[in-house]
Coordinates of C-alpha atoms and ligand atoms in Angstrom, one line a residue:
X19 CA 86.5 58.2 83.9
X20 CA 89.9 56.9 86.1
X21 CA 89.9 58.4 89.4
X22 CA 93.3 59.3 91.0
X23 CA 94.6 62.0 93.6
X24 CA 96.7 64.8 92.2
X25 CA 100.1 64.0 94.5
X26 CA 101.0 67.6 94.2
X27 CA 97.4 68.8 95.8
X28 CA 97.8 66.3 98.5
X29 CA 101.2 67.5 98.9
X30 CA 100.5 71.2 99.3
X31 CA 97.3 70.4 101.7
X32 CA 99.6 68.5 103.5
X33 CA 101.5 71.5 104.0
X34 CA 98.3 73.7 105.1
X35 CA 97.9 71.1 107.8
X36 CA 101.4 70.5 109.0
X37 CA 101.5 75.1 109.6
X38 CA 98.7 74.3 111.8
X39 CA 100.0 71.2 113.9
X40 CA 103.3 72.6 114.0
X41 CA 103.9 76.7 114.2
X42 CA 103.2 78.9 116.6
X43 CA 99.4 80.8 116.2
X44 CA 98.0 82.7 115.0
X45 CA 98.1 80.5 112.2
X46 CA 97.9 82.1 108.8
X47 CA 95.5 79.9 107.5
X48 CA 93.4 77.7 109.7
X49 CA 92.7 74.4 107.3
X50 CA 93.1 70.8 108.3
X51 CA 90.1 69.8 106.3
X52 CA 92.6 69.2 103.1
X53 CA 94.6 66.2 105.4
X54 CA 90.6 64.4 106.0
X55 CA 89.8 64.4 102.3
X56 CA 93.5 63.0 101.5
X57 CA 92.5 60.2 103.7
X58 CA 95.6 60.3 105.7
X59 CA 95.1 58.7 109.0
X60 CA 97.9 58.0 110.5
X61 CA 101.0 60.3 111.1
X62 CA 102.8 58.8 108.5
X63 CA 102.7 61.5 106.3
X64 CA 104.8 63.9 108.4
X65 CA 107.8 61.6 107.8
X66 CA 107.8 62.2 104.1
X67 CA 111.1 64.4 103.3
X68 CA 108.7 66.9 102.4
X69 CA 107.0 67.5 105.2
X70 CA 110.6 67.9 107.4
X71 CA 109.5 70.3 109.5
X72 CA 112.5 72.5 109.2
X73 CA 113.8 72.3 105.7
X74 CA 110.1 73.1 104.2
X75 CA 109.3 75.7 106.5
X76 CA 109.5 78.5 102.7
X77 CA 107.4 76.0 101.7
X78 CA 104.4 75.9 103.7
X79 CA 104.5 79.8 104.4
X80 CA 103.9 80.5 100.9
X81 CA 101.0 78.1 100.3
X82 CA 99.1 79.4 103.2
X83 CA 100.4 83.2 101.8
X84 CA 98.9 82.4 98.4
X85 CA 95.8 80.7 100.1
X86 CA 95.0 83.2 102.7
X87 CA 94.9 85.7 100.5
X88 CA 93.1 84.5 97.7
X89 CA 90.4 84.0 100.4
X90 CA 90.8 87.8 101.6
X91 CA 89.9 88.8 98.2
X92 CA 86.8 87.1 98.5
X93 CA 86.0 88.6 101.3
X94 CA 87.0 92.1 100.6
X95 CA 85.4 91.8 97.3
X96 CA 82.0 91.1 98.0
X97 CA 82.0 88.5 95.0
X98 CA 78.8 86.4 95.4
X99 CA 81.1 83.7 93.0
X100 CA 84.0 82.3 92.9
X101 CA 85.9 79.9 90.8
X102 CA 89.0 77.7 92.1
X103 CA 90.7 76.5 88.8
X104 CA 93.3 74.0 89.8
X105 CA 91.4 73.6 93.0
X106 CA 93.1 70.4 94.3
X107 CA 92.6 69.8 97.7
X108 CA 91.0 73.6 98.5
X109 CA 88.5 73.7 101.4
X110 CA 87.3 77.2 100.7
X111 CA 83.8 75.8 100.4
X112 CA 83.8 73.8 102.9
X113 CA 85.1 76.3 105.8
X114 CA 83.5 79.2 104.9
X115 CA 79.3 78.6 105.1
X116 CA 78.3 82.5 104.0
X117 CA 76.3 83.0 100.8
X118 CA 79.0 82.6 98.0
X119 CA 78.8 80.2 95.7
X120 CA 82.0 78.3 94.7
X121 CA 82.8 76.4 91.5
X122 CA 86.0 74.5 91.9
X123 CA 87.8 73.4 88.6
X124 CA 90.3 70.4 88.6
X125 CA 91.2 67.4 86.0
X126 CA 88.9 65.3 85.4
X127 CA 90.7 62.5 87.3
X128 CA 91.9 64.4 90.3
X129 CA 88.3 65.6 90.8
X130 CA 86.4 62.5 90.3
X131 CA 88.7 61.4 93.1
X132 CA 88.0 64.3 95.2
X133 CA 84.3 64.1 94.6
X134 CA 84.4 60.3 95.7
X135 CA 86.4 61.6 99.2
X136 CA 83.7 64.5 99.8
X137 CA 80.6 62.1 99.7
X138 CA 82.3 59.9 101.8
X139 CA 82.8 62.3 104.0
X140 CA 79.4 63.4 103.5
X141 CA 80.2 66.9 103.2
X142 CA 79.2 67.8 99.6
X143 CA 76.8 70.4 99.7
X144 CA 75.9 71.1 95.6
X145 CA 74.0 74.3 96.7
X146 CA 77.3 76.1 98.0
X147 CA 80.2 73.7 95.8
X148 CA 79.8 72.6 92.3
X149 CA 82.6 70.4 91.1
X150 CA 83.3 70.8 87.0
X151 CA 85.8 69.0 85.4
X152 CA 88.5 70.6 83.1
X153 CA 91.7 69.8 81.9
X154 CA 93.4 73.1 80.7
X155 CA 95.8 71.6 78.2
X156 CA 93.3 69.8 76.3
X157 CA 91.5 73.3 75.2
X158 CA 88.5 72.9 76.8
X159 CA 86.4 76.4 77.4
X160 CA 86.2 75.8 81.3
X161 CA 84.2 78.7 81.2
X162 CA 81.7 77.4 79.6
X163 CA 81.6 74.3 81.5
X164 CA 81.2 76.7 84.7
X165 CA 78.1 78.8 83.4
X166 CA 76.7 75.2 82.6
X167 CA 77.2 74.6 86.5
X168 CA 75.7 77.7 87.2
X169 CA 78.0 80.8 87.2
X170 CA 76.1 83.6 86.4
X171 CA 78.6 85.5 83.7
X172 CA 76.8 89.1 84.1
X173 CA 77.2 89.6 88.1
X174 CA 81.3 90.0 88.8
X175 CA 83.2 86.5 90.4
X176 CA 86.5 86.5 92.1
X177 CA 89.0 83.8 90.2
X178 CA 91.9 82.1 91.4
X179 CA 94.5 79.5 90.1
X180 CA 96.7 78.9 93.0
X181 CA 99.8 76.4 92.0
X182 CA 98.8 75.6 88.9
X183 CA 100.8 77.9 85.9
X184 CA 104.0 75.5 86.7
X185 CA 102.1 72.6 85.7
X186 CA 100.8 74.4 82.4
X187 CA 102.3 75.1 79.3
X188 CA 102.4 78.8 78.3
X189 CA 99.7 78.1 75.4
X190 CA 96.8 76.8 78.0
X191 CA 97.8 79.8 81.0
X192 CA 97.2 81.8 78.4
X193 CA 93.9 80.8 77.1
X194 CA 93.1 80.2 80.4
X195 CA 93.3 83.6 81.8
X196 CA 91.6 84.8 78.4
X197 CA 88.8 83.2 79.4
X198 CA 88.7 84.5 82.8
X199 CA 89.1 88.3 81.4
X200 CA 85.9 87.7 79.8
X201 CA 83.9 87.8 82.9
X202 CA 81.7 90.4 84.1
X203 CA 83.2 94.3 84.8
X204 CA 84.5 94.1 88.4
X205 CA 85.4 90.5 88.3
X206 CA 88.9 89.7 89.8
X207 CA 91.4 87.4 89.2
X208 CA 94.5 86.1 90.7
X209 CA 97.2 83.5 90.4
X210 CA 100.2 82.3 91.4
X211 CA 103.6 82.0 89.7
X212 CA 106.8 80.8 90.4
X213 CA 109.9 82.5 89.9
X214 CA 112.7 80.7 87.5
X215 CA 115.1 79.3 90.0
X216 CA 118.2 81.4 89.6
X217 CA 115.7 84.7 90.4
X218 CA 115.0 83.5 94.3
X219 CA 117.3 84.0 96.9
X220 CA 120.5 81.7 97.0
X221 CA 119.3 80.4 100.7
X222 CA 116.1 79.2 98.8
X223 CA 117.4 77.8 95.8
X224 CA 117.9 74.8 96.8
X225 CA 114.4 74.0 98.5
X226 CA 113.1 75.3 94.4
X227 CA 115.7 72.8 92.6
X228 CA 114.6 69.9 94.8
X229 CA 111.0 70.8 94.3
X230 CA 112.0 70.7 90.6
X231 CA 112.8 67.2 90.8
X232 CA 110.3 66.0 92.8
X233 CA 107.5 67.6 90.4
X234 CA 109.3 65.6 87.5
X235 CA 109.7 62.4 89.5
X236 CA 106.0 62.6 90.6
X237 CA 105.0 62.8 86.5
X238 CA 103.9 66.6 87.4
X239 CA 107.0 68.8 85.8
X240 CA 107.4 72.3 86.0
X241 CA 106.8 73.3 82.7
X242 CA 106.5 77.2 82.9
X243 CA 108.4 79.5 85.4
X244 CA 107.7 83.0 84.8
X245 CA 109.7 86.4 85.5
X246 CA 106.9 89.1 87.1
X247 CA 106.6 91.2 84.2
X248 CA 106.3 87.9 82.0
X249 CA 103.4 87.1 84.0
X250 CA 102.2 90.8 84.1
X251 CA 102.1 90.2 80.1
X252 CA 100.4 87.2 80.3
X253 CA 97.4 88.9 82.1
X254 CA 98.0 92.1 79.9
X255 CA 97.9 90.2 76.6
X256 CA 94.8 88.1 78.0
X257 CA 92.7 91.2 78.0
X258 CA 92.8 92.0 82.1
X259 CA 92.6 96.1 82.6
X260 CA 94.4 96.2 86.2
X261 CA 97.5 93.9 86.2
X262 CA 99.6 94.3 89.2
X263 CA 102.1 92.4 91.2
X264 CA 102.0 90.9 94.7
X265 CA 105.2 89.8 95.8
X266 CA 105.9 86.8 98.0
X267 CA 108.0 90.0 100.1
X268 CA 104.8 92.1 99.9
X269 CA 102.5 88.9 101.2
X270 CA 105.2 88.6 104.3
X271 CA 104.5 92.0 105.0
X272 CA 101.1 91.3 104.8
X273 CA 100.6 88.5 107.0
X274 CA 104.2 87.6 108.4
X275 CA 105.2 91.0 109.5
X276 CA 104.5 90.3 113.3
X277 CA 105.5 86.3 113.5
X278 CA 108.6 86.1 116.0
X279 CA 109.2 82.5 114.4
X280 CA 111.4 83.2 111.4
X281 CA 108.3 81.5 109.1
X282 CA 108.4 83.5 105.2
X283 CA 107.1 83.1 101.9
X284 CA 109.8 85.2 100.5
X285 CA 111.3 83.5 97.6
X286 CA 108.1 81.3 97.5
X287 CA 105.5 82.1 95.0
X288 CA 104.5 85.8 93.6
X289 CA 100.6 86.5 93.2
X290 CA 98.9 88.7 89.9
X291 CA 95.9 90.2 90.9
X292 CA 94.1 90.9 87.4
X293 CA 91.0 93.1 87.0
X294 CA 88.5 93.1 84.6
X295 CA 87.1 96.8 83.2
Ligands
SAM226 C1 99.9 72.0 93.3 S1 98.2 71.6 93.0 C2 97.5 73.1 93.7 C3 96.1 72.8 94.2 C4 95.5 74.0 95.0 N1 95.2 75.1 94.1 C5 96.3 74.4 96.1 O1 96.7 75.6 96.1 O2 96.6 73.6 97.0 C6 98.0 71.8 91.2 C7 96.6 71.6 90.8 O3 96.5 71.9 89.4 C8 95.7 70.9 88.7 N2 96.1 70.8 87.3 C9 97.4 70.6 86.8 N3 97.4 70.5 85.5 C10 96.1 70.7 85.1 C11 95.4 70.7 83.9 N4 96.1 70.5 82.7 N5 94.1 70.9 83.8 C12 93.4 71.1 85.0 N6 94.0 71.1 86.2 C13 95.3 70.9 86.3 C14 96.0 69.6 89.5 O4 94.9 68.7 89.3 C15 96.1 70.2 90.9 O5 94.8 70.2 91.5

């Protein structure tokens, strides 16, 4: 199996990192862990156009938004499981040492890449973090593959697929939230989506058309931008019971509301938060 790092994972732990170099705590999101497994060791990385401190400022405040509160759901869940689909460069596991189990979900190639950086690092722990590789396009049941890796499928898990629906084709969200509907009652999901362009905000539309190119350049397009209540119907029509909306507004409220720095997700990426009856 090749082994490669997913540039758009690197890219958006990049951006976990640089909130916590750069702004002003209390940081949204306290995770630098995501820059050790990248393997970045100089400061090299913060020259990169996207990392300009300024111009992605939208940028970073809504992937520690969509982050922080994926986590909170965890927490205010009780969920004894949880499973990262599209997990990238997520540290969940590694930051958080309480009794939940975590199954992260990846491409194959992306996570045999990861896996290689986390035993070099020496800090894969298979009792707390299994690794199970998926790629959602190629119909492969990744629920399967995670009660094979030891989810239990009749006690509830928390689910969450963070940055991944503009990478996926309709068909394969689709079946992929199916599958996640089928957990146990009191299981929750959520993921992210991103708006199509000419619904954000002019000031942001810009930073979301050059993101648009960069995603193509990099061999990772955006291939599915979705209205809310297109991605309310997606949830709907994959079985969920509860299907509401967290807007990237609602998670400034939430966790920007006192910042004196001008840092917002608004305009960045809207949550679902699914529930299974
Ligand atoms: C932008 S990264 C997001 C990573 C992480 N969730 C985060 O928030 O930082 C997109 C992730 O989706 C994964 N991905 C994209 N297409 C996929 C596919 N067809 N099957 C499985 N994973 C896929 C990539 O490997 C990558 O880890």
């Amino acid at each position: 199996m090749g082994k490669e790092a997913d540039s758009t994972a690197v890219r958006t732990a990049m951006w976990r990192a640089l909130h916590v170099l750069i702004d002003e705590p209390p940081h949204v999101l306290e995770d630098t862990l995501g820059l050790r497994i990248a393997g970045v060791d100089d400061d090299g990385w913060r020259k990169r156009p996207d990392m300009d401190p300024e111009r992605t400022r939208p940028n970073r405040s809504s992937i520690v938004a969509r982050a922080r509160a994926a986590e909170d759901m965890v927490s205010s869940s009780g969920a004894r499981q949880y499973v990262i689909l599209g997990a990238g460069l997520d540290t969940f596991a590694l930051r958080h040492k309480g009794t939940v189990r975590v199954f992260e979900v990846d491409a194959p190639a992306a996570q045999a890449w990861k896996r290689e950086r986390l035993d070099e690092l020496g800090v894969l722990d298979p009792g707390r973090l299994r690794l199970v590789p998926v790629d959602f396009e190629a119909g492969e049941p990744w629920l399967d593959k995670v009660v094979a890796a030891g989810l239990d499928p009749a006690i509830p898990a928390v689910v969450s697929m963070l940055g991944v629906t503009m990478y996926l084709t309709r068909e394969a969200i689709s079946a992929t939230l199916r599958a996640a509907a089928s957990l146990a009652a009191g299981s929750v999901m959520v993921f992210s989506y991103s708006r199509p362009v000419e619904m954000a905000p002019p000031e942001i539309r810009p930073i979301l058309e050059g993101a648009a190119k960069g995603a193509a350049a990099s061999g990772h397009p955006w291939l599915s931008l979705l209205a809310p209540d297109d991605a309310v119907a997606l949830a709907r029509g994959a079985g969920f019971g509860d299907v509401h909306v967290v807007t990237s507004a609602d998670l400034h409220d939430r966790y920007f509301a006192d910042r004196h720095d001008g840092l917002s997700p608004v305009g960045g990426e809207d949550l679902v938060i699914a529930g299974v009856r």
